Coordinates of C-alpha atoms in Angstrom, one line a residue:
Chain A
M1 CA 49.2 -26.3 2.1
S2 CA 45.4 -26.6 2.9
L3 CA 43.0 -27.2 0.3
P4 CA 39.6 -25.2 0.1
G5 CA 37.6 -28.4 0.8
N6 CA 39.1 -29.4 4.0
R7 CA 39.8 -26.1 5.7
T8 CA 37.4 -24.8 8.2
R9 CA 35.1 -22.5 6.2
V10 CA 35.4 -18.8 7.3
L11 CA 32.6 -16.5 7.3
C12 CA 32.8 -14.2 4.0
K13 CA 33.3 -10.7 5.2
F14 CA 31.5 -9.2 2.0
F15 CA 28.6 -11.5 2.9
A16 CA 28.7 -10.3 6.5
H17 CA 28.4 -6.8 5.3
G18 CA 25.2 -7.7 3.1
A19 CA 26.8 -7.6 -0.2
C20 CA 29.0 -10.4 -1.8
L21 CA 29.0 -10.1 -5.4
K22 CA 30.1 -13.8 -6.0
G23 CA 26.9 -15.3 -4.6
E24 CA 26.9 -19.1 -4.2
H25 CA 30.4 -19.2 -6.0
C26 CA 32.0 -17.4 -3.3
E27 CA 35.0 -19.2 -1.8
F28 CA 34.0 -18.2 1.7
S29 CA 31.1 -19.3 3.7
H30 CA 27.7 -17.7 3.5
D31 CA 26.5 -19.3 6.7
W32 CA 26.2 -17.3 9.7
K33 CA 27.0 -20.2 11.9
D34 CA 30.7 -20.2 10.6
P35 CA 33.1 -18.1 12.6
A36 CA 34.3 -14.8 11.3
N37 CA 37.8 -14.2 10.6
N38 CA 38.6 -10.9 12.2
V39 CA 42.5 -11.2 12.4
C40 CA 44.4 -8.2 10.7
T41 CA 46.6 -9.4 7.9
F42 CA 48.7 -6.2 7.9
Y43 CA 49.5 -6.8 11.6
Q44 CA 50.7 -10.3 10.8
K45 CA 53.2 -8.8 8.2
G46 CA 54.4 -6.6 10.9
A47 CA 52.9 -3.3 10.2
C48 CA 49.2 -2.0 10.4
A49 CA 48.8 1.7 9.7
Y50 CA 45.8 1.9 11.6
G51 CA 47.4 0.8 14.7
S52 CA 45.1 0.7 17.8
R53 CA 42.4 2.3 15.7
C54 CA 42.2 -1.0 13.3
R55 CA 38.9 -2.7 13.2
Y56 CA 40.4 -6.1 12.8
D57 CA 42.1 -8.1 15.7
H58 CA 45.9 -7.4 16.3
V59 CA 46.9 -10.9 17.5
K60 CA 49.6 -13.2 16.1
V61 CA 48.7 -16.4 14.3
S62 CA 50.7 -18.9 12.4
Q63 CA 51.7 -17.8 8.8
R64 CA 49.6 -20.3 7.0
Q65 CA 46.4 -19.4 8.8
A66 CA 47.0 -15.9 8.1
S67 CA 47.5 -16.3 4.4
A68 CA 44.5 -18.4 3.9
S69 CA 42.3 -15.8 5.4
S70 CA 43.9 -12.8 4.1
S71 CA 41.8 -9.6 3.6
A72 CA 43.2 -9.0 0.4
Y73 CA 42.8 -12.6 -0.8
P74 CA 39.4 -12.6 -2.4
Y75 CA 40.7 -9.7 -4.9
Q76 CA 43.8 -11.6 -5.6
F77 CA 42.1 -14.8 -6.3
A78 CA 39.5 -13.0 -8.5
V79 CA 42.2 -11.8 -11.1
S80 CA 44.6 -14.4 -10.8
E81 CA 42.4 -16.8 -12.2
S82 CA 42.3 -15.6 -15.9
V83 CA 45.9 -14.6 -15.9
N84 CA 47.4 -18.0 -14.7
A85 CA 46.7 -19.4 -18.2
S86 CA 49.1 -17.2 -20.0
S87 CA 51.5 -16.0 -17.3
A88 CA 51.7 -18.1 -14.2
S89 CA 55.0 -16.3 -13.2
A90 CA 54.8 -15.0 -9.7
T91 CA 56.1 -11.9 -10.6
A92 CA 53.0 -10.7 -12.5
V93 CA 50.9 -9.8 -9.6
P94 CA 47.4 -9.0 -11.0
G95 CA 46.6 -7.3 -7.8
L96 CA 44.0 -4.6 -7.2
I97 CA 46.4 -1.9 -8.6
G98 CA 47.0 -4.0 -11.8
E99 CA 43.4 -4.1 -12.3
L100 CA 42.9 -0.3 -12.2
S101 CA 45.5 0.4 -14.9
A102 CA 44.0 0.7 -18.1
S103 CA 46.9 -0.5 -20.5
S104 CA 46.6 -3.8 -22.4
R105 CA 50.2 -4.9 -21.6
P106 CA 50.7 -7.2 -18.7
Y107 CA 51.2 -5.4 -15.4
I108 CA 54.7 -5.9 -13.7
S109 CA 54.2 -5.4 -10.0
P110 CA 56.6 -3.2 -7.9
A111 CA 59.4 -5.0 -6.3
K112 CA 58.0 -4.5 -2.8
P113 CA 54.3 -3.9 -1.9
A114 CA 53.8 -0.4 -0.6
W115 CA 52.3 -1.6 2.7
G116 CA 54.9 -3.8 4.4
E117 CA 57.6 -6.2 4.5
G118 CA 56.2 -8.3 1.7
S119 CA 58.1 -11.4 2.9
G120 CA 55.1 -13.6 2.9
Q121 CA 53.7 -12.0 -0.6
D122 CA 55.0 -14.4 -3.0
D123 CA 54.2 -17.4 -0.8
L124 CA 50.8 -16.3 -0.7
L125 CA 50.5 -15.6 -4.5
N126 CA 51.9 -19.2 -5.3
D127 CA 49.3 -20.6 -2.9
V128 CA 46.6 -18.8 -4.6
I129 CA 47.5 -19.8 -8.1
G130 CA 48.2 -23.1 -7.1
Q131 CA 44.8 -24.0 -5.5
S132 CA 42.7 -22.0 -7.9
R133 CA 43.3 -24.1 -11.2
S134 CA 40.0 -25.2 -12.0
T135 CA 38.2 -26.3 -15.1
N136 CA 34.7 -25.4 -14.3
P137 CA 33.5 -22.6 -16.4
A138 CA 31.2 -21.3 -13.9
D139 CA 34.1 -20.3 -11.8
I140 CA 35.4 -17.8 -14.5
V141 CA 35.4 -14.4 -13.1
M142 CA 34.1 -11.7 -15.4
C143 CA 35.6 -8.4 -16.2
S144 CA 34.3 -5.9 -13.6
F145 CA 34.8 -3.1 -16.1
A146 CA 32.5 -4.4 -18.7
A147 CA 30.1 -5.2 -16.2
A148 CA 29.9 -1.8 -15.1
G149 CA 29.4 -0.7 -18.6
N150 CA 32.7 -0.1 -20.3
C151 CA 36.0 -1.9 -20.5
P152 CA 38.8 0.3 -21.7
R153 CA 40.8 -2.7 -22.9
G154 CA 38.1 -3.8 -25.3
D155 CA 39.2 -7.0 -27.2
N156 CA 42.6 -6.9 -25.5
C157 CA 40.9 -7.6 -22.1
P158 CA 42.3 -10.8 -20.7
H159 CA 39.1 -11.2 -18.7
V160 CA 35.9 -12.8 -19.9
H161 CA 33.3 -10.1 -20.9
G162 CA 29.8 -11.2 -20.0
D163 CA 26.7 -11.1 -22.4
L164 CA 24.9 -8.1 -22.9
C165 CA 21.9 -7.5 -20.5
P166 CA 19.0 -6.3 -22.7
T167 CA 17.6 -4.1 -20.1
C168 CA 20.5 -2.3 -18.5
R169 CA 22.7 -2.5 -21.9
K170 CA 25.7 -3.7 -19.8
Q171 CA 27.9 -6.7 -20.4
C172 CA 27.1 -8.2 -17.0
L173 CA 25.6 -11.5 -17.7
H174 CA 27.8 -14.5 -16.8
P175 CA 27.8 -17.0 -19.8
F176 CA 28.0 -20.0 -17.5
R177 CA 25.9 -19.2 -14.5
P178 CA 22.2 -19.5 -15.4
D179 CA 20.9 -18.8 -12.0
E180 CA 22.9 -15.6 -11.8
R181 CA 21.8 -14.5 -15.2
E182 CA 18.1 -15.0 -14.4
E183 CA 18.6 -13.1 -11.0
H184 CA 20.2 -10.4 -12.8
R185 CA 17.6 -10.2 -15.5
K186 CA 14.8 -10.1 -12.9
S187 CA 16.4 -7.5 -10.6
C188 CA 17.4 -5.5 -13.6
E189 CA 13.7 -5.4 -15.1
K190 CA 12.3 -4.6 -11.7
K191 CA 14.8 -1.6 -11.3
H192 CA 13.9 -0.6 -15.0
K193 CA 10.2 -0.5 -14.1
H194 CA 10.6 1.4 -11.0
L195 CA 12.8 4.1 -12.9
E196 CA 9.9 4.2 -15.6
A197 CA 7.4 4.6 -12.9
L198 CA 9.4 7.3 -11.1
K199 CA 9.7 9.2 -14.5
H200 CA 6.0 9.0 -15.0
S201 CA 5.3 10.1 -11.5
Q202 CA 7.2 13.4 -12.0
E203 CA 4.4 14.8 -14.0
I204 CA 1.7 14.1 -11.6
E205 CA 0.3 17.0 -9.8
C206 CA -1.6 17.2 -6.4
S207 CA -5.2 18.3 -7.0
V208 CA -5.1 20.4 -3.7
C209 CA -1.9 22.4 -3.8
L210 CA -1.6 22.1 -7.6
E211 CA 2.1 21.4 -7.6
R212 CA 4.1 18.6 -8.9
V213 CA 4.3 16.2 -5.9
L214 CA 7.8 15.1 -6.7
S215 CA 9.2 18.8 -7.1
K216 CA 8.1 20.0 -3.7
P217 CA 10.8 21.7 -1.7
T218 CA 11.4 19.3 1.2
A219 CA 12.1 15.6 0.9
A220 CA 9.3 14.7 3.3
E221 CA 6.8 16.4 1.1
R222 CA 7.8 14.6 -2.1
K223 CA 5.4 11.8 -1.6
F224 CA 2.0 10.9 -2.7
G225 CA -1.0 10.0 -0.6
L226 CA -2.8 7.0 -2.1
L227 CA -6.5 6.6 -1.1
S228 CA -7.5 3.2 -0.8
E229 CA -10.8 3.5 -2.7
C230 CA -10.1 5.7 -5.7
D231 CA -7.2 6.9 -8.0
H232 CA -7.0 10.7 -7.7
P233 CA -3.4 11.7 -6.8
F234 CA -2.6 14.1 -3.8
C235 CA 0.5 14.7 -2.0
I236 CA 0.9 13.3 1.4
S237 CA 0.9 16.5 3.4
C238 CA -2.2 17.8 1.6
I239 CA -4.4 14.8 1.9
R240 CA -3.3 14.3 5.5
N241 CA -4.0 18.0 6.1
W242 CA -7.5 17.6 4.7
R243 CA -8.4 14.5 6.7
S244 CA -7.1 15.9 9.9
S245 CA -8.8 19.2 9.6
S246 CA -11.4 20.1 12.2
P247 CA -14.8 19.8 10.8
T248 CA -16.8 23.0 10.5
S249 CA -20.5 23.0 11.7
G250 CA -22.7 20.7 9.7
M251 CA -19.9 19.0 8.2
D252 CA -19.9 15.2 8.5
V253 CA -16.5 13.6 9.1
N254 CA -17.3 10.4 7.0
S255 CA -18.8 12.1 3.9
A256 CA -16.6 15.1 3.8
L257 CA -13.1 14.8 5.4
R258 CA -12.6 11.1 5.1
S259 CA -13.6 11.2 1.3
C260 CA -11.7 11.8 -1.8
P261 CA -11.8 15.6 -2.4
I262 CA -12.4 14.9 -6.0
C263 CA -14.7 12.2 -6.3
R264 CA -15.9 12.0 -2.7
K265 CA -15.6 8.4 -2.4
L266 CA -15.0 7.2 1.1
S267 CA -11.4 5.8 2.0
Y268 CA -10.4 4.8 5.4
F269 CA -6.7 5.1 5.2
V270 CA -4.1 6.9 3.2
I271 CA -1.0 5.1 1.8
P272 CA 2.3 7.1 1.6
S273 CA 4.4 6.2 -1.8
V274 CA 7.2 7.8 -3.5
I275 CA 6.0 6.6 -6.9
W276 CA 2.4 6.9 -8.6
Y277 CA 1.1 3.7 -10.0
A278 CA 0.0 2.9 -13.5
T279 CA -1.8 -0.4 -13.2
K280 CA -4.1 -1.8 -10.4
D281 CA -1.6 -4.4 -9.6
E282 CA 1.1 -1.8 -8.9
K283 CA -1.0 0.1 -6.6
Q284 CA -1.9 -3.3 -4.7
E285 CA 1.8 -3.9 -4.4
I286 CA 2.4 -0.6 -2.9
V287 CA -0.5 -1.2 -0.4
D288 CA 0.7 -4.6 0.4
S289 CA 4.2 -3.6 1.2
Y290 CA 3.1 -0.5 3.2
K291 CA 0.9 -3.0 5.4
A292 CA 3.7 -5.3 5.7
R293 CA 6.0 -2.5 6.9
L294 CA 3.5 -1.5 9.5
R295 CA 2.9 -5.0 10.6
S296 CA 6.4 -5.2 11.7
I297 CA 6.2 -2.2 14.0
D298 CA 4.7 -2.7 17.6
C299 CA 1.4 -0.7 18.0
R300 CA 1.9 1.8 20.5
H301 CA -1.9 1.7 21.6
F302 CA -1.5 -2.1 22.3
D303 CA 1.6 -1.4 24.1
F304 CA 2.7 -5.2 24.3
G305 CA -0.7 -6.0 25.9
N306 CA -0.6 -3.1 28.5
G307 CA -2.8 -0.8 26.6
A308 CA -5.9 -1.1 24.4
C309 CA -6.0 -0.4 20.7
P310 CA -9.0 1.1 19.5
F311 CA -8.7 -0.4 16.0
G312 CA -8.6 -3.8 17.5
T313 CA -7.9 -6.7 15.1
S314 CA -8.0 -4.3 12.3
C315 CA -5.1 -2.3 13.4
F316 CA -2.2 -2.1 10.9
Y317 CA 0.5 -2.5 13.4
K318 CA 1.7 -5.3 15.3
H319 CA 0.0 -6.6 18.4
A320 CA 2.3 -8.8 20.1
Y321 CA 3.2 -9.4 23.7
R322 CA 6.7 -8.8 25.4
D323 CA 7.5 -12.7 24.8
G324 CA 6.8 -12.3 21.0
R325 CA 3.3 -14.2 21.3
L326 CA 0.8 -12.5 19.0
E327 CA -2.6 -11.2 20.2
E328 CA -5.3 -13.8 19.6
V329 CA -8.0 -12.8 17.3
V330 CA -11.3 -12.9 19.3
L331 CA -14.5 -12.0 17.6
R332 CA -16.2 -9.3 19.3
H333 CA -19.8 -9.8 20.1
L334 CA -22.1 -7.0 20.8
G335 CA -25.7 -7.4 22.1
D336 CA -28.2 -5.9 19.9
E337 CA -31.7 -4.6 20.9
D338 CA -33.3 -8.0 21.1
G339 CA -30.7 -9.5 23.3
Q340 CA -29.2 -11.3 20.3
T341 CA -25.6 -11.6 19.7
V342 CA -24.2 -9.9 16.9
I343 CA -20.6 -10.0 15.6
A344 CA -18.9 -6.7 15.3
K345 CA -17.3 -7.3 12.1
D346 CA -15.9 -3.9 11.7
I347 CA -15.4 -2.2 14.7
R348 CA -13.9 1.0 13.0
W349 CA -17.1 1.6 11.4
L350 CA -18.9 1.5 14.7
I351 CA -16.3 3.8 16.2
G352 CA -16.6 6.2 13.1
E353 CA -20.3 6.4 13.6
V354 CA -20.5 7.1 17.4
G355 CA -16.9 7.8 18.4
I356 CA -15.3 5.4 20.9
W357 CA -16.6 7.6 24.1
G358 CA -20.1 7.4 22.4
M359 CA -19.8 3.6 22.4
L360 CA -18.7 3.7 26.1
R361 CA -21.7 6.1 27.1
K362 CA -24.1 3.8 25.0
G363 CA -22.7 0.6 27.0
Y364 CA -21.4 -1.2 23.9
F365 CA -18.5 -2.6 25.7
F366 CA -20.4 -3.6 28.7
K367 CA -22.9 -5.4 26.7
M368 CA -20.0 -7.6 25.3
Y369 CA -20.0 -11.2 26.1
Chain B
M1 CA -1.5 30.7 6.8
A2 CA -3.2 30.2 3.4
N3 CA -1.2 28.7 0.6
V4 CA -0.2 31.6 -1.3
S5 CA 1.5 29.8 -4.3
R6 CA -1.9 28.0 -4.8
I7 CA -3.8 31.1 -5.0
H8 CA -1.2 32.5 -7.6
R9 CA -1.5 29.2 -9.6
E10 CA -5.3 29.7 -9.5
L11 CA -5.1 33.1 -10.8
M12 CA -2.8 32.3 -13.7
Q13 CA -5.2 29.3 -14.6
F14 CA -8.2 31.6 -14.3
S15 CA -6.8 34.3 -16.6
K16 CA -6.4 31.5 -19.3
D17 CA -10.1 30.5 -19.1
Q18 CA -11.4 34.2 -18.4
S19 CA -12.4 35.0 -21.9
I20 CA -14.4 31.6 -22.3
L21 CA -16.2 32.1 -18.9
G22 CA -16.9 35.7 -19.3
M23 CA -15.8 36.2 -15.7
S24 CA -13.1 38.2 -14.1
L25 CA -11.2 37.5 -11.0
M26 CA -8.9 40.3 -9.4
A27 CA -6.7 40.1 -6.3
D28 CA -5.9 43.2 -4.3
D29 CA -2.6 44.7 -5.0
D30 CA -1.5 44.4 -1.3
D31 CA -3.3 41.1 -0.2
V32 CA -3.9 38.1 -2.5
R33 CA -6.3 36.8 0.0
H34 CA -8.7 39.5 -0.8
L35 CA -10.2 39.3 -4.3
T36 CA -13.2 40.7 -6.2
A37 CA -14.8 38.9 -9.0
T38 CA -17.5 39.3 -11.5
I39 CA -20.0 37.0 -13.0
P40 CA -22.3 37.5 -16.0
G41 CA -26.0 36.8 -15.3
P42 CA -27.0 33.6 -17.0
T43 CA -29.0 33.8 -20.2
S44 CA -32.7 33.1 -20.3
T45 CA -32.9 34.0 -16.7
P46 CA -34.2 37.3 -15.0
Y47 CA -30.4 38.0 -14.3
D48 CA -29.6 37.9 -18.1
G49 CA -27.4 41.0 -19.2
G50 CA -26.3 41.9 -15.7
I51 CA -22.8 41.8 -14.3
F52 CA -22.7 40.8 -10.6
H53 CA -19.8 41.7 -8.5
L54 CA -18.5 39.7 -5.7
D55 CA -16.2 40.2 -2.6
I56 CA -14.1 37.2 -1.9
T57 CA -12.1 36.7 1.3
L58 CA -9.9 33.5 1.6
P59 CA -9.6 32.4 5.0
D60 CA -6.2 31.4 6.7
G61 CA -7.1 27.7 6.2
Y62 CA -7.6 27.9 2.3
P63 CA -7.8 25.6 0.6
F64 CA -8.7 23.5 3.5
D65 CA -11.6 25.9 4.5
P66 CA -13.9 27.2 1.9
P67 CA -13.5 30.8 0.6
K68 CA -15.8 33.5 1.9
M69 CA -17.9 34.8 -0.9
R70 CA -20.5 37.8 -0.9
F71 CA -22.3 39.6 -3.6
T72 CA -21.8 43.3 -3.6
T73 CA -24.3 43.9 -6.4
K74 CA -27.7 43.7 -5.1
V75 CA -29.6 40.5 -6.4
W76 CA -33.0 39.2 -5.9
H77 CA -32.7 35.5 -5.4
P78 CA -34.0 33.2 -2.8
N79 CA -30.5 31.9 -1.8
I80 CA -28.8 35.5 -1.8
S81 CA -29.6 37.9 0.9
S82 CA -31.1 40.9 -0.5
Q83 CA -29.7 42.9 2.2
T84 CA -26.2 41.7 2.7
G85 CA -25.5 39.6 -0.5
A86 CA -24.7 36.5 1.7
I87 CA -24.9 33.4 -0.3
C88 CA -26.3 30.0 0.7
L89 CA -24.6 27.4 -1.2
D90 CA -23.6 24.1 0.1
I91 CA -20.2 23.9 -1.6
L92 CA -19.2 27.2 0.3
K93 CA -20.1 25.5 3.4
N94 CA -20.1 22.1 4.6
N95 CA -19.6 20.6 1.1
W96 CA -16.3 22.4 0.3
S97 CA -13.5 20.2 -0.9
P98 CA -9.8 21.3 -1.3
A99 CA -10.0 20.1 -4.9
L100 CA -12.5 22.8 -5.5
N101 CA -11.3 26.3 -6.4
L102 CA -12.3 29.9 -7.0
K103 CA -13.1 29.2 -10.7
T104 CA -15.4 26.2 -9.8
A105 CA -16.9 28.2 -7.0
L106 CA -17.9 31.1 -9.4
I107 CA -19.1 28.7 -12.0
S108 CA -21.2 27.0 -9.1
L109 CA -22.5 30.4 -8.2
Q110 CA -23.5 31.2 -11.8
A111 CA -25.4 27.9 -11.7
L112 CA -27.1 29.0 -8.6
L113 CA -28.3 32.0 -10.3
S114 CA -30.0 29.9 -13.2
S115 CA -31.5 27.3 -10.8
P116 CA -32.7 28.6 -7.3
E117 CA -33.4 26.3 -4.3
P118 CA -36.5 28.1 -2.7
N119 CA -36.6 25.1 -0.2
D120 CA -33.2 26.1 1.4
P121 CA -33.5 29.9 1.3
Q122 CA -31.1 32.5 2.5
D123 CA -33.7 35.3 2.2
A124 CA -37.0 34.2 3.3
V125 CA -39.0 36.9 1.7
V126 CA -37.7 36.3 -1.7
A127 CA -38.1 32.5 -1.3
K128 CA -41.8 33.1 -0.3
Q129 CA -42.4 35.2 -3.3
Y130 CA -40.7 32.6 -5.6
L131 CA -42.9 30.0 -4.3
G132 CA -46.1 32.1 -3.9
D133 CA -46.0 34.5 -6.8
Y134 CA -43.5 33.5 -9.5
A135 CA -44.4 36.2 -11.9
T136 CA -43.8 38.9 -9.5
F137 CA -40.4 37.2 -8.6
V138 CA -39.3 37.3 -12.1
A139 CA -40.3 40.9 -12.5
T140 CA -38.6 42.0 -9.3
A141 CA -35.4 40.1 -10.1
R142 CA -35.3 41.6 -13.6
R143 CA -35.9 45.1 -12.3
W144 CA -33.2 44.7 -9.6
T145 CA -30.8 43.3 -12.5
E146 CA -31.8 46.4 -14.6
D147 CA -31.3 48.8 -11.7
F148 CA -28.0 47.4 -9.9
A149 CA -26.2 45.0 -12.3
K150 CA -26.6 46.6 -15.6
A151 CA -26.4 50.3 -14.7
S152 CA -23.0 49.8 -13.1
S153 CA -21.7 47.8 -16.1
A154 CA -23.0 50.0 -18.8
N155 CA -21.6 53.4 -17.6
F156 CA -19.4 52.2 -14.8
S157 CA -16.2 53.7 -16.3
G158 CA -18.1 56.9 -17.0
K159 CA -19.1 57.2 -13.4
V160 CA -15.6 56.4 -12.3
H161 CA -14.2 59.1 -14.5
K162 CA -16.8 61.7 -13.3
L163 CA -15.9 61.0 -9.8
V164 CA -12.3 60.9 -10.4
E165 CA -12.7 64.5 -12.0
M166 CA -14.1 65.6 -8.8
G167 CA -11.0 64.7 -7.0
F168 CA -11.2 61.4 -5.7
P169 CA -8.6 58.7 -6.0
E170 CA -9.6 56.4 -8.6
A171 CA -9.1 53.0 -6.6
L172 CA -11.2 54.4 -4.1
V173 CA -13.9 55.5 -6.2
K174 CA -14.1 52.0 -7.9
K175 CA -14.3 50.3 -4.6
T176 CA -17.1 52.7 -3.2
L177 CA -18.9 52.4 -6.5
E178 CA -18.9 48.7 -6.4
A179 CA -19.8 48.6 -2.7
V180 CA -22.9 50.8 -3.4
G181 CA -23.8 48.6 -6.6
G182 CA -23.1 51.5 -8.9
D183 CA -25.3 54.2 -7.5
E184 CA -23.4 57.4 -8.3
N185 CA -25.1 59.5 -5.7
M186 CA -24.7 57.1 -2.9
A187 CA -21.1 56.6 -3.9
L188 CA -20.7 60.5 -3.6
E189 CA -22.3 60.6 -0.3
R190 CA -19.9 58.0 0.9
L191 CA -16.9 59.6 -0.5
C192 CA -17.4 63.0 0.9
P193 CA -16.1 63.4 4.3
K194 CA -18.8 64.1 6.9

């Protein structure tokens, strides 16, 4: 029988799918370099109900290897831990089915597992109980019912109930894992704050269509359009509509269309957001995450260096070449009337003033050094 | 297509504030994009005591395009055409914003009545008089208010009643009377089939 220490570590399949609840206490490897185990355990026992449609490999391996990397293994290990103190008998299978029954008496397994021959089942269980005897309190597995909010077994539950989280009111804080407690507390608080903000946002009305933004008929419309320079609420469709509407005669684009419809403060961009912020910091957070998101998307004007982006270095999108190299930031120099060189700090402002064709006509680009 | 639900919301909101403002706003039965409004003349101006009628048309782009407003009551004012009732006001043109609405536009019009801008005129004749001979301007504006804005409000319903008794439909009578600024004879002339 191989011990966890000297066995080659197998990639945790829950980790591979993006969510392993055990975190650093997981028995399996959370390192992408380790090989994934893709062997179907049911096939090893002789019968896989999925047949050729099974997502796992149908190959024969030796009995020991199969049991060590069984797909049902993580579950059984999890529950057997707390039971082995009272009844280490092999007949009390604390399997997934036992976990689901709400009765407080010990669960007696059916003589034969429903899914197969079950010849290797007892060996497997003995292996599990044998190797998992541990004294580290951090290895204790908590009751998942209590962690989810309510354990029907109450005080009779053989599993450890976690401490109460003050934010989510669930018994989900592990008594012996300080890191995990802290992590949960943080994420829980963040979630709670987000919910509060969302609740508050429900009340906010768009000043243009006069409707509650989050009660609009289609999902695409249920978004705020934040203006960078002021704090007046609009829905994304209204503010984009206004900013893109064609200017009527005598209307100045910068002072009318690009400004806030209420306070007329000029904003250069609109940030879509599903929640409305309460503080400056929250707004900054929304703006930053929006910009970070755009920075991961390749700019279609820049087109991996094949095109030219009119926004230049102030573009929110990624300017990278095909080989992954980022565009170098080069200061743009413009010649002014006296033949002196000036640095065009805000190329967008210039474009806003005369338009890109206007700049071409005036020879701005040809004067560049 | 104009945002109909916003227009309905505006009308609902307006009806709450109506009594405080002393204004009225009515949508046509068959088309919410065509409305009529009345605003009282501001006190301590030549327009005091008059009720001024307006014809409002909301363009397809409303609220992103400004509403089209026109006085149907004749007004003597440098920024309002004495012939057509066309209004020269920046927020109804290039300073329009979708956060403005019919209520704020009507309040702005009332403010325009109390503080004319003769340097940016709509009616050059009135503006010239306002700048050159203010006393005459005030007298003319007051007389126009007496003749067109007050008469119509004082016995408007009486005139409507009279014309309805002659056999014209009430809605048509009201509309025609408003169009001619409350002049009973002119209304009758228009109503009679040629």
